[in-house]
Each structure stands twice: as C-alpha cells, then as structure tokens.
Amino acid sequence: MGMADSTIATQCCIAGGGPAGMMLGFLLARAGVHVVVLEKHPDFFRDFRGDTVHPSTLELMYELGLIDAFLKLPHQKVETLTGHVGAEHIQLVDFRHLPTQCKFIALMPQWDFLNFLADQAKRYATFDLRMQAEATDLIEENGRITGLIAKTPNGALTIRADLTVGCDGRHSTVREKAGLESDDYGAPMDVLWFRASRKASDSADTFGHIEAGRIMVMFDRGDYWQCAYVIPKGGIERLKSEGLEAFRSRVVEMSPFLADRVGELKDWDDVKLLSVTVDRLRKWQRPGLICIGDAAHAMSPIGGVGINMAVQDAVAAANRLAGPLRVGRVTGEDLEAIQQRRTLPLRFTQWLQLTVQRRIIAQVLETRERPKPPAFLKLFNSFPILRRIPAQLIGIGIRPEHIRTPEAAPA
Ligand SMILES: Cc1cc2nc3c(=O)[nH]c(=O)nc-3n(C[C@H](O)[C@H](O)[C@H](O)COP(=O)(O)OP(=O)(O)OC[C@H]3O[C@@H](n4cnc5c(N)ncnc54)[C@H](O)[C@@H]3O)c2cc1C
C-alpha cells in the first residue's frame, strides 16, 4: 500500500502525549469533547523521565474515582524525606499530615502512569490517540491557528481543530512554530540519573546527601535505587573525560554502601543526562492555540514537581475549556484565563526553585569546604511540625486544581 496524505477534523488537537497531554486528552474526552492526541514515539516506554506522582496528582485520581485502580500499579511510597548535609542528618519533609487522601509521593514509572491515563481515556469514543505522529507545523488562517500538520509512518496528516494545544514538552515544536516568546531563568546544574540495585539491608529512606562540591539524591524503588547526581551546568564533558571509573568513585564517596554495586554502571549509556532548564512563556496562547506543561514552563527538578505541574495545568485547562469546546466557542478570554490561573502557582514554585538553586546548589557545587546546614534547618529535627511546611509546598503546592469537568457516557 502506498503512503497517502490525509486530513481529519476534531474539536481539540493535542500535540504531545506526556503527563500534560494525556491528562488533558483524557479529561476532555471524558467530558464529551472530540480530541486527538498526537505522540511522536511509538509507545510510552522510553528513557527515564521522572517518576514522582505527588499527593496533588493522587488527589485528582481520587476525585476521578480511579485511585484504587491507580495504586494497584507497582509503586513505592515516600512518606518522608531526609537529608545528610556534611556530617549532619536532617529530617526535612513529612507528608503524613497532608489534608489529602494519599499522604505520600507514589514513585511510579512514568510510562505506567501514561499507559494508565491512555487506558482510561480509550473508554470514551471521543478519544483518539495517534502514536508515531509528530507535529511538524501549524496551520494558520487569518492570524488564527486552525490545526496542525503531523508526520506519520503513513505520510502527512493534516488535523483541523477548533483548538490546538502544545503539550510537546520543553523542546516544543508548537511553541516555536507559534512564535511564543519565553524567559529563561537559568540553572547552575545538570542532573545525571542512574540506577543501582538495592539490597533488603539498605536504608528504606529517600534521601539527599550534600558534600563539598557534590549533591546526590537516592529514591528507594524496591529492588533498585534511582539515583540523581548533580553536576555543574555543562559539566558532563569534563566528567566523561575523567572516565567512568572516576565517576563510580565519586558515587561511592557519596554512598559507600554502593561500593559493591557501582560496577553496574557499565558505560555512559547507563547514565541519563537531564539538562536542567527553568523557563516560562510570556504569553501561553494565540488565537486558536495554547501551550501547557513543560511547553509553557520547564521546571527545575527541585521538588520533583514537573509531572505534577503539567497535570495541574491540564486540569485547569480542561475545567475552563470543556464547555466552550463542546459548543465550538473557545474565546481568547478562555485561553488567557488558563494562563492567569496557573501563573501564580508556577511563578511561586519557580521562584522557590531558583532560590534553592542560587542559595544552596550553586554554592555547594562551588565550595571545597564540608558544608554545614543552616541553623534553621537544624530546627527541623527538634520541631517535627516544621517538616509539614515543605510537605505542603512540594506535595500540594499553592492553589491546587480540582476536577470540575463532567463525565459523559463511556463508549
Ligand atoms: C531525566 C528527567 C528526569 C525527570 N525527573 C522528574 C521527576 O523526578 N519528577 C518530576 O515531576 N519531573 C521530572 N522530570 C520532568 C518531567 O518529566 C516533566 O516536567 C513532565 O514530564 C512535563 O510533562 P509534559 O507533558 O508537559 O511534557 P513531556 O513529559 O516532556 O511530554 C511531551 C511529550 O510530547 C512528545 N512530543 C514532543 N514533541 C512532539 C511533537 N512535535 N509531536 C508529537 N509529540 C511530541 C514527547 O515524546 C513527550 O511524550 C524529569 C525530566 C527528565 C528529562
């Protein structure tokens, strides 16, 4: 069979099947809106992209009546976070008192989360997920975006849509083609992610360790540790030139109990680089188009909020747009209202992240002296109530979204 270009029409076309795009696609389809989600990869099973499903996202699953099914997927619970700053051990965060159904972070592979959303969305006849479909260009008519062009294995696909949504992540094609301008706030670090097997005798904590010039965070993932090693921005080439053995030694210096497992890092392919970016679009929308999630604002990995912020955007967008989309009357005001609603939580979270980057991470990466925790952090060990403050900021954030969209009948 030859390749044929084709055209389809829908109410909402979403470019990108990450947390933002899948959640938005699911909620709109559930509310009776015809939606097409395009994902450029053939499946959701690819590189590690973060696994932290926060209490705010779990609360949304509860509101959707899906929490029991969701928590049947393999996951680990993180109820507290601890830190080692030089010689001191500090109990930093305690999620167990949050006013949410789930008082923990669920560590779950992102592909399980995305497959779960896809399975839920497919129950609605209005949901159309196209894998291996990459948005390459926008269609513009009289200053309004009226759809997009996608590359698929069967040729070009033209999708005409009342609304186009860019959920295609931090290197968004949609945002670039729409000419939306962003402000880059910078980051002093990149993060190297890798795994090391875990033994039953290891600690069950999720913890961070800070030493002169070094930061490492380890998440208990059952039979392995997911490790994040923080390096100065752009430092990967220097690290590679020193060789893998030198990197293994650095890891062991941070966590000596990994000495018998660090050999599992066989080559640099076992180490994934997250090039940290913090940015935010000035304007998220144009007539007929809006960007959300990382496409509108890449988050620093501090607090592991990226997935959850993307999901919050999706819920805010669905709440505002489901009604107008169903009757084909989305206005510029609707789109601006989404940006306005999400700007406060985002600005605040990015401000906190930038403060930690500047005041702690940049200084630790530069120092040669063994770091000491600031006095106020030591109070966290004596006054457990203080650990609830970061739990609230990380686990729920400010002005959390709630499901306001109705459920139309499943297929
Ligand atoms: C290595 C790494 C570790 C991370 N760790 C964490 C963590 O621990 N916790 C956390 O909360 N966040 C983490 N993040 C950030 C988190 O992954 C993002 O903030 C979050 O996934 C944003 O969701 P999104 O849907 O906006 O974008 P993305 O998840 O980036 O999804 C975009 C989707 O669009 C697809 N796509 C891209 N271009 C196109 C196109 N042109 N056409 C069609 N599809 C397209 C991509 O394949 C992708 O599936 C990490 C990121 C990385 C890279």
Short mmCIF file of C-alpha atoms and ligand atoms in Angstrom, two decimals:
data_model
loop_
_atom_site.label_atom_id
_atom_site.label_comp_id
_atom_site.label_asym_id
_atom_site.label_seq_id
_atom_site.Cartn_x
_atom_site.Cartn_y
_atom_site.Cartn_z
CA MET A 1 0.00 0.00 0.00
CA GLY A 2 1.40 3.44 -0.87
CA MET A 3 1.57 6.35 1.56
CA ALA A 4 -1.30 8.81 1.33
CA ASP A 5 -1.64 12.21 2.95
CA SER A 6 -4.90 12.57 4.83
CA THR A 7 -6.95 15.18 6.67
CA ILE A 8 -9.13 14.84 9.74
CA ALA A 9 -11.15 17.35 11.75
CA THR A 10 -11.64 17.46 15.51
CA GLN A 11 -12.62 19.84 18.28
CA CYS A 12 -9.26 19.74 20.07
CA CYS A 13 -5.88 18.58 18.79
CA ILE A 14 -3.18 18.00 21.42
CA ALA A 15 0.45 17.69 20.35
CA GLY A 16 2.38 15.53 22.83
CA GLY A 17 1.40 12.54 24.95
CA GLY A 18 3.25 13.32 28.18
CA PRO A 19 1.55 13.95 31.54
CA ALA A 20 0.00 17.25 30.35
CA GLY A 21 -1.28 15.97 27.00
CA MET A 22 -2.60 12.63 28.25
CA MET A 23 -4.36 14.15 31.26
CA LEU A 24 -5.93 16.91 29.16
CA GLY A 25 -6.92 14.44 26.41
CA PHE A 26 -8.47 12.12 28.97
CA LEU A 27 -10.45 14.85 30.78
CA LEU A 28 -11.76 16.42 27.57
CA ALA A 29 -12.77 13.07 26.06
CA ARG A 30 -14.40 12.13 29.37
CA ALA A 31 -16.41 15.38 29.16
CA GLY A 32 -17.63 14.55 25.63
CA VAL A 33 -15.17 16.66 23.60
CA HIS A 34 -13.72 15.12 20.43
CA VAL A 35 -9.99 15.11 20.98
CA VAL A 36 -6.98 13.83 19.03
CA VAL A 37 -3.69 13.35 20.93
CA LEU A 38 -0.51 13.02 18.87
CA GLU A 39 2.57 11.35 20.33
CA LYS A 40 5.70 11.18 18.24
CA HIS A 41 7.06 7.99 19.84
CA PRO A 42 5.59 4.53 19.15
CA ASP A 43 4.99 3.88 22.87
CA PHE A 44 5.39 5.48 26.30
CA PHE A 45 8.18 3.12 27.26
CA ARG A 46 11.38 5.08 26.87
CA ASP A 47 14.04 6.95 28.79
CA PHE A 48 13.60 7.68 32.45
CA ARG A 49 11.75 10.99 32.75
CA GLY A 50 10.92 11.16 36.42
CA ASP A 51 8.62 9.03 38.49
CA THR A 52 7.26 11.25 41.23
CA VAL A 53 3.45 11.24 41.42
CA HIS A 54 2.69 13.73 44.16
CA PRO A 55 -0.25 13.86 46.60
CA SER A 56 -1.84 16.61 44.42
CA THR A 57 -1.98 14.25 41.43
CA LEU A 58 -3.12 11.32 43.59
CA GLU A 59 -5.92 13.56 44.90
CA LEU A 60 -7.10 14.12 41.32
CA MET A 61 -7.12 10.34 40.77
CA TYR A 62 -9.27 10.08 43.89
CA GLU A 63 -11.67 12.76 42.62
CA LEU A 64 -11.93 10.81 39.33
CA GLY A 65 -12.78 7.62 41.24
CA LEU A 66 -9.60 5.98 39.94
CA ILE A 67 -7.34 5.94 42.97
CA ASP A 68 -7.79 2.25 43.83
CA ALA A 69 -7.09 1.12 40.26
CA PHE A 70 -4.15 3.52 40.02
CA LEU A 71 -2.50 2.33 43.22
CA LYS A 72 -2.73 -1.27 42.02
CA LEU A 73 0.09 -0.37 39.62
CA PRO A 74 3.52 -1.14 41.11
CA HIS A 75 4.82 1.84 43.06
CA GLN A 76 6.78 2.77 46.16
CA LYS A 77 5.50 5.17 48.80
CA VAL A 78 7.60 8.06 50.02
CA GLU A 79 6.21 9.45 53.26
CA THR A 80 9.26 11.36 54.49
CA LEU A 81 12.43 12.85 53.04
CA THR A 82 15.71 13.11 54.89
CA GLY A 83 18.99 14.81 54.10
CA HIS A 84 22.65 14.45 55.04
CA VAL A 85 24.38 17.81 54.96
CA GLY A 86 28.06 17.12 55.61
CA ALA A 87 28.14 15.27 58.93
CA GLU A 88 24.58 16.21 59.96
CA HIS A 89 21.43 14.16 59.40
CA ILE A 90 18.25 16.20 58.98
CA GLN A 91 14.63 15.10 58.72
CA LEU A 92 13.30 17.51 56.17
CA VAL A 93 9.83 16.63 54.90
CA ASP A 94 6.89 14.70 56.33
CA PHE A 95 3.91 14.12 54.00
CA ARG A 96 1.94 12.09 56.56
CA HIS A 97 -0.14 15.03 57.79
CA LEU A 98 -1.31 16.43 54.46
CA PRO A 99 -5.05 17.04 54.12
CA THR A 100 -5.22 14.68 51.13
CA GLN A 101 -6.42 11.10 50.63
CA CYS A 102 -2.87 9.92 49.95
CA LYS A 103 -0.27 11.26 52.32
CA PHE A 104 2.75 10.18 50.29
CA ILE A 105 4.51 10.51 46.95
CA ALA A 106 3.99 7.46 44.74
CA LEU A 107 7.15 6.56 42.83
CA MET A 108 5.85 5.02 39.64
CA PRO A 109 7.50 4.70 36.22
CA GLN A 110 6.15 7.50 34.04
CA TRP A 111 5.20 5.02 31.29
CA ASP A 112 2.89 3.18 33.72
CA PHE A 113 1.26 6.48 34.61
CA LEU A 114 0.82 7.43 30.94
CA ASN A 115 -0.45 3.98 29.91
CA PHE A 116 -2.95 4.18 32.75
CA LEU A 117 -4.26 7.54 31.51
CA ALA A 118 -4.40 6.20 27.94
CA ASP A 119 -6.40 3.14 29.04
CA GLN A 120 -8.85 5.33 30.95
CA ALA A 121 -9.22 7.75 28.03
CA LYS A 122 -9.80 4.96 25.50
CA ARG A 123 -13.05 4.13 27.29
CA TYR A 124 -14.53 7.22 25.59
CA ALA A 125 -15.44 7.18 21.88
CA THR A 126 -14.39 10.84 21.68
CA PHE A 127 -10.72 10.00 22.39
CA ASP A 128 -8.34 9.38 19.51
CA LEU A 129 -4.67 8.70 20.38
CA ARG A 130 -2.25 8.58 17.44
CA MET A 131 1.19 7.21 18.21
CA GLN A 132 4.16 7.88 15.89
CA ALA A 133 2.52 11.14 14.88
CA GLU A 134 4.86 14.12 15.20
CA ALA A 135 3.52 17.65 14.92
CA THR A 136 5.80 19.48 12.50
CA ASP A 137 3.90 22.64 11.60
CA LEU A 138 0.87 24.74 12.45
CA ILE A 139 -1.90 25.78 10.09
CA GLU A 140 -2.63 29.48 10.30
CA GLU A 141 -5.55 31.24 8.62
CA ASN A 142 -6.18 34.97 9.05
CA GLY A 143 -3.99 35.13 12.16
CA ARG A 144 -5.72 32.17 13.83
CA ILE A 145 -4.27 28.67 14.34
CA THR A 146 -6.75 26.22 12.82
CA GLY A 147 -4.84 22.97 13.27
CA LEU A 148 -1.50 21.35 12.55
CA ILE A 149 0.42 19.07 10.24
CA ALA A 150 1.89 15.84 11.59
CA LYS A 151 4.42 13.41 10.20
CA THR A 152 3.27 9.78 10.46
CA PRO A 153 4.57 6.48 9.03
CA ASN A 154 1.67 6.68 6.54
CA GLY A 155 2.50 10.16 5.28
CA ALA A 156 1.49 13.65 6.33
CA LEU A 157 -1.60 14.02 8.48
CA THR A 158 -3.46 17.34 8.49
CA ILE A 159 -5.60 17.91 11.55
CA ARG A 160 -8.10 20.76 11.53
CA ALA A 161 -9.12 21.70 15.05
CA ASP A 162 -11.11 24.38 16.86
CA LEU A 163 -8.26 24.44 19.37
CA THR A 164 -4.65 23.24 19.13
CA VAL A 165 -2.77 22.57 22.39
CA GLY A 166 1.01 22.32 22.62
CA CYS A 167 1.89 19.69 25.23
CA ASP A 168 5.09 18.69 23.47
CA GLY A 169 7.49 19.35 26.31
CA ARG A 170 10.44 21.62 26.91
CA HIS A 171 11.69 21.48 23.29
CA SER A 172 8.19 22.22 21.99
CA THR A 173 7.76 22.48 18.23
CA VAL A 174 4.33 24.02 18.74
CA ARG A 175 5.65 26.85 20.87
CA GLU A 176 8.43 27.54 18.38
CA LYS A 177 6.14 27.49 15.33
CA ALA A 178 3.63 29.71 17.13
CA GLY A 179 6.44 32.20 17.80
CA LEU A 180 5.71 32.35 21.54
CA GLU A 181 8.50 34.06 23.47
CA SER A 182 9.91 32.68 26.70
CA ASP A 183 12.07 33.96 29.53
CA ASP A 184 14.95 31.69 30.51
CA TYR A 185 15.77 31.87 34.22
CA GLY A 186 18.89 29.68 34.06
CA ALA A 187 20.17 26.87 36.24
CA PRO A 188 23.61 26.28 37.77
CA MET A 189 23.37 22.50 37.41
CA ASP A 190 22.54 19.45 35.34
CA VAL A 191 21.46 16.11 36.77
CA LEU A 192 22.76 12.63 35.97
CA TRP A 193 20.23 9.86 36.56
CA PHE A 194 21.23 6.23 37.00
CA ARG A 195 20.21 3.07 38.80
CA ALA A 196 21.97 0.87 41.33
CA SER A 197 20.49 -2.34 42.67
CA ARG A 198 19.11 -2.20 46.20
CA LYS A 199 19.56 -4.75 48.97
CA ALA A 200 16.99 -5.53 51.65
CA SER A 201 19.56 -4.48 54.25
CA ASP A 202 19.83 -0.94 52.75
CA SER A 203 18.07 2.00 54.36
CA ALA A 204 14.45 2.49 53.25
CA ASP A 205 14.78 6.28 53.20
CA THR A 206 14.55 8.56 50.21
CA PHE A 207 17.38 10.92 50.91
CA GLY A 208 19.69 13.61 49.69
CA HIS A 209 23.37 13.86 50.53
CA ILE A 210 25.34 17.10 50.30
CA GLU A 211 29.14 17.30 50.48
CA ALA A 212 31.67 19.86 49.24
CA GLY A 213 31.08 20.23 45.51
CA ARG A 214 28.66 17.27 45.39
CA ILE A 215 24.97 16.51 45.73
CA MET A 216 23.31 13.14 45.31
CA VAL A 217 19.68 12.10 45.88
CA MET A 218 18.54 8.48 46.11
CA PHE A 219 14.99 7.16 45.74
CA ASP A 220 14.12 3.71 47.03
CA ARG A 221 12.49 1.90 44.07
CA GLY A 222 12.11 -1.51 45.69
CA ASP A 223 14.79 -3.64 44.08
CA TYR A 224 16.87 -0.69 42.88
CA TRP A 225 17.90 2.84 43.82
CA GLN A 226 17.08 5.63 41.39
CA CYS A 227 19.99 8.00 41.87
CA ALA A 228 20.33 11.64 40.85
CA TYR A 229 23.88 13.02 40.85
CA VAL A 230 24.05 16.80 40.48
CA ILE A 231 26.88 18.33 38.42
CA PRO A 232 27.70 21.93 37.49
CA LYS A 233 25.85 23.09 34.35
CA GLY A 234 27.52 21.74 31.23
CA GLY A 235 29.94 19.64 33.32
CA ILE A 236 29.17 16.33 31.62
CA GLU A 237 32.03 16.51 29.10
CA ARG A 238 34.58 17.17 31.83
CA LEU A 239 33.18 14.27 33.85
CA LYS A 240 33.34 11.96 30.85
CA SER A 241 36.93 12.98 30.14
CA GLU A 242 37.86 11.88 33.68
CA GLY A 243 36.41 8.45 32.87
CA LEU A 244 33.63 6.24 34.19
CA GLU A 245 35.80 4.78 36.95
CA ALA A 246 36.33 8.26 38.42
CA PHE A 247 32.55 8.82 38.35
CA ARG A 248 31.94 5.46 40.06
CA SER A 249 34.38 6.51 42.82
CA ARG A 250 32.54 9.80 43.31
CA VAL A 251 29.29 7.90 43.70
CA VAL A 252 30.83 5.58 46.29
CA GLU A 253 32.24 8.55 48.21
CA MET A 254 28.66 9.85 48.50
CA SER A 255 27.07 6.47 49.31
CA PRO A 256 29.76 3.99 50.45
CA PHE A 257 27.23 1.13 50.62
CA LEU A 258 27.05 1.20 46.82
CA ALA A 259 30.70 0.07 46.53
CA ASP A 260 29.75 -3.49 45.58
CA ARG A 261 27.14 -2.32 43.02
CA VAL A 262 28.61 0.69 41.32
CA GLY A 263 30.15 -1.64 38.72
CA GLU A 264 26.60 -2.00 37.34
CA LEU A 265 27.35 1.28 35.57
CA LYS A 266 28.95 -0.39 32.55
CA ASP A 267 29.16 2.62 30.24
CA TRP A 268 27.91 6.18 29.92
CA ASP A 269 24.70 4.90 28.28
CA ASP A 270 23.67 3.78 31.79
CA VAL A 271 23.73 7.43 32.88
CA LYS A 272 20.98 9.78 31.61
CA LEU A 273 21.62 13.50 31.48
CA LEU A 274 18.85 15.90 32.47
CA SER A 275 19.92 19.27 31.17
CA VAL A 276 18.19 21.50 33.69
CA THR A 277 16.19 24.40 32.28
CA VAL A 278 13.86 26.81 34.04
CA ASP A 279 11.81 28.96 31.69
CA ARG A 280 8.31 30.33 31.21
CA LEU A 281 6.41 31.66 28.22
CA ARG A 282 5.37 35.30 28.45
CA LYS A 283 2.14 34.52 26.64
CA TRP A 284 0.91 30.92 26.53
CA GLN A 285 -1.64 31.47 23.79
CA ARG A 286 -2.56 32.82 20.40
CA PRO A 287 -5.99 32.71 18.79
CA GLY A 288 -6.81 29.01 18.35
CA LEU A 289 -3.78 27.77 20.32
CA ILE A 290 -2.41 27.36 23.84
CA CYS A 291 0.68 25.66 25.32
CA ILE A 292 0.69 23.99 28.74
CA GLY A 293 3.06 21.80 30.80
CA ASP A 294 6.77 21.93 30.06
CA ALA A 295 5.96 23.51 26.68
CA ALA A 296 4.82 26.60 28.61
CA HIS A 297 7.23 26.39 31.56
CA ALA A 298 10.14 23.99 32.07
CA MET A 299 10.60 23.34 35.79
CA SER A 300 13.80 22.72 37.74
CA PRO A 301 13.91 19.14 39.12
CA ILE A 302 13.96 20.52 42.69
CA GLY A 303 10.96 19.05 44.48
CA GLY A 304 10.18 16.71 41.56
CA VAL A 305 7.17 18.84 40.64
CA GLY A 306 7.40 18.81 36.81
CA ILE A 307 4.94 15.99 36.17
CA ASN A 308 2.54 17.32 38.76
CA MET A 309 2.61 20.90 37.50
CA ALA A 310 1.91 19.61 33.98
CA VAL A 311 -1.07 17.64 35.33
CA GLN A 312 -2.34 20.70 37.23
CA ASP A 313 -2.20 22.75 34.02
CA ALA A 314 -4.16 20.05 32.22
CA VAL A 315 -6.89 20.06 34.86
CA ALA A 316 -7.12 23.88 34.85
CA ALA A 317 -7.31 23.85 31.04
CA ALA A 318 -9.96 21.11 30.94
CA ASN A 319 -12.06 22.88 33.60
CA ARG A 320 -12.11 26.08 31.57
CA LEU A 321 -12.32 24.62 28.06
CA ALA A 322 -14.56 21.55 28.13
CA GLY A 323 -17.80 23.57 27.98
CA PRO A 324 -16.73 26.06 25.27
CA LEU A 325 -15.10 23.27 23.19
CA ARG A 326 -18.27 21.19 23.22
CA VAL A 327 -20.21 24.06 21.63
CA GLY A 328 -17.34 25.25 19.42
CA ARG A 329 -16.93 28.62 21.15
CA VAL A 330 -13.48 28.88 22.71
CA THR A 331 -12.54 32.54 23.08
CA GLY A 332 -9.22 34.30 23.60
CA GLU A 333 -10.53 35.15 27.04
CA ASP A 334 -10.84 31.43 27.90
CA LEU A 335 -7.23 30.85 26.88
CA GLU A 336 -5.93 33.88 28.78
CA ALA A 337 -7.85 32.78 31.87
CA ILE A 338 -5.90 29.49 31.93
CA GLN A 339 -2.57 31.29 31.86
CA GLN A 340 -3.74 33.72 34.51
CA ARG A 341 -4.97 30.94 36.80
CA ARG A 342 -1.75 28.95 36.54
CA THR A 343 0.71 31.85 36.70
CA LEU A 344 0.63 32.34 40.48
CA PRO A 345 1.40 28.70 41.42
CA LEU A 346 4.05 28.50 38.71
CA ARG A 347 5.79 31.76 39.47
CA PHE A 348 5.86 30.92 43.14
CA THR A 349 7.20 27.38 42.58
CA GLN A 350 9.82 28.53 40.09
CA TRP A 351 10.83 31.34 42.45
CA LEU A 352 11.35 28.78 45.24
CA GLN A 353 13.33 26.53 42.90
CA LEU A 354 15.50 29.41 41.69
CA THR A 355 16.16 30.47 45.30
CA VAL A 356 17.29 26.94 46.23
CA GLN A 357 19.39 26.76 43.04
CA ARG A 358 21.11 30.07 43.79
CA ARG A 359 21.42 29.93 47.59
CA ILE A 360 22.20 26.25 48.08
CA ILE A 361 23.02 24.29 44.94
CA ALA A 362 25.30 26.81 43.21
CA GLN A 363 27.20 27.41 46.47
CA VAL A 364 27.56 23.72 47.33
CA LEU A 365 28.83 22.90 43.83
CA GLU A 366 31.50 25.60 44.16
CA THR A 367 32.64 25.06 47.74
CA ARG A 368 35.62 22.96 48.81
CA GLU A 369 34.70 23.02 52.48
CA ARG A 370 32.48 20.40 54.09
CA PRO A 371 29.03 22.03 54.18
CA LYS A 372 27.09 22.65 57.39
CA PRO A 373 23.30 23.01 57.41
CA PRO A 374 21.96 26.48 58.20
CA ALA A 375 20.69 26.84 61.78
CA PHE A 376 17.02 26.99 60.78
CA LEU A 377 17.27 23.57 59.10
CA LYS A 378 18.56 22.01 62.32
CA LEU A 379 15.28 23.10 63.93
CA PHE A 380 13.52 20.56 61.69
CA ASN A 381 14.96 17.74 63.81
CA SER A 382 13.67 19.26 67.07
CA PHE A 383 10.29 20.50 65.83
CA PRO A 384 8.65 17.88 63.58
CA ILE A 385 5.78 20.26 62.78
CA LEU A 386 8.20 22.28 60.63
CA ARG A 387 8.52 19.30 58.25
CA ARG A 388 4.89 19.84 57.25
CA ILE A 389 5.70 23.15 55.53
CA PRO A 390 7.87 21.72 52.72
CA ALA A 391 5.45 18.77 52.53
CA GLN A 392 2.62 21.18 51.71
CA LEU A 393 4.71 23.15 49.19
CA ILE A 394 6.07 20.07 47.40
CA GLY A 395 3.16 17.68 47.78
CA ILE A 396 0.24 20.00 47.06
CA GLY A 397 1.64 23.38 46.05
CA ILE A 398 -0.42 26.51 46.18
CA ARG A 399 -3.93 26.73 44.75
CA PRO A 400 -4.26 23.07 43.73
CA GLU A 401 -6.71 22.24 40.95
CA HIS A 402 -9.76 20.01 41.33
CA ILE A 403 -11.75 18.07 38.75
CA ARG A 404 -14.68 20.23 37.65
CA THR A 405 -15.36 18.57 34.29
CA PRO A 406 -18.41 16.31 33.99
CA GLU A 407 -18.27 12.71 32.80
CA ALA A 408 -20.10 11.96 29.56
CA ALA A 409 -21.17 8.35 28.97
CA PRO A 410 -18.22 6.00 28.20
CA ALA A 411 -18.25 4.25 24.79
C1 LIG B 1 15.67 12.79 33.01
C2 LIG B 1 14.48 13.51 33.57
C3 LIG B 1 14.11 13.32 34.88
C4 LIG B 1 13.00 13.98 35.40
N1 LIG B 1 12.63 13.74 36.70
C5 LIG B 1 11.47 14.24 37.16
C6 LIG B 1 10.97 13.86 38.43
O1 LIG B 1 11.57 13.06 39.16
N2 LIG B 1 9.78 14.36 38.83
C7 LIG B 1 9.06 15.23 38.04
O2 LIG B 1 7.97 15.66 38.46
N3 LIG B 1 9.53 15.63 36.86
C8 LIG B 1 10.69 15.12 36.39
N4 LIG B 1 11.14 15.48 35.15
C9 LIG B 1 10.39 16.49 34.41
C10 LIG B 1 9.12 15.89 33.89
O3 LIG B 1 9.41 14.76 33.11
C11 LIG B 1 8.37 16.95 33.08
O4 LIG B 1 8.25 18.15 33.81
C12 LIG B 1 6.98 16.48 32.73
O5 LIG B 1 7.06 15.23 32.10
C13 LIG B 1 6.30 17.51 31.83
O6 LIG B 1 5.18 16.94 31.23
P1 LIG B 1 4.70 17.44 29.80
O7 LIG B 1 3.56 16.56 29.45
O8 LIG B 1 4.50 18.90 29.82
O9 LIG B 1 5.92 17.20 28.83
P2 LIG B 1 6.72 15.87 28.49
O10 LIG B 1 6.64 14.89 29.57
O11 LIG B 1 8.05 16.29 28.00
O12 LIG B 1 5.89 15.25 27.30
C14 LIG B 1 5.96 15.75 25.99
C15 LIG B 1 5.54 14.64 25.08
O13 LIG B 1 5.42 15.14 23.77
C16 LIG B 1 6.05 14.30 22.85
N5 LIG B 1 6.44 15.16 21.74
C17 LIG B 1 7.48 16.03 21.68
N6 LIG B 1 7.45 16.70 20.53
C18 LIG B 1 6.38 16.25 19.84
C19 LIG B 1 5.82 16.57 18.58
N7 LIG B 1 6.36 17.51 17.80
N8 LIG B 1 4.71 15.91 18.16
C20 LIG B 1 4.14 14.94 18.95
N9 LIG B 1 4.65 14.59 20.16
C21 LIG B 1 5.74 15.26 20.61
C22 LIG B 1 7.20 13.69 23.62
O14 LIG B 1 7.61 12.46 23.06
C23 LIG B 1 6.58 13.52 25.00
O15 LIG B 1 5.95 12.28 25.16
C24 LIG B 1 12.26 14.86 34.61
C25 LIG B 1 12.63 15.07 33.29
C26 LIG B 1 13.73 14.40 32.75
C27 LIG B 1 14.11 14.63 31.32
#
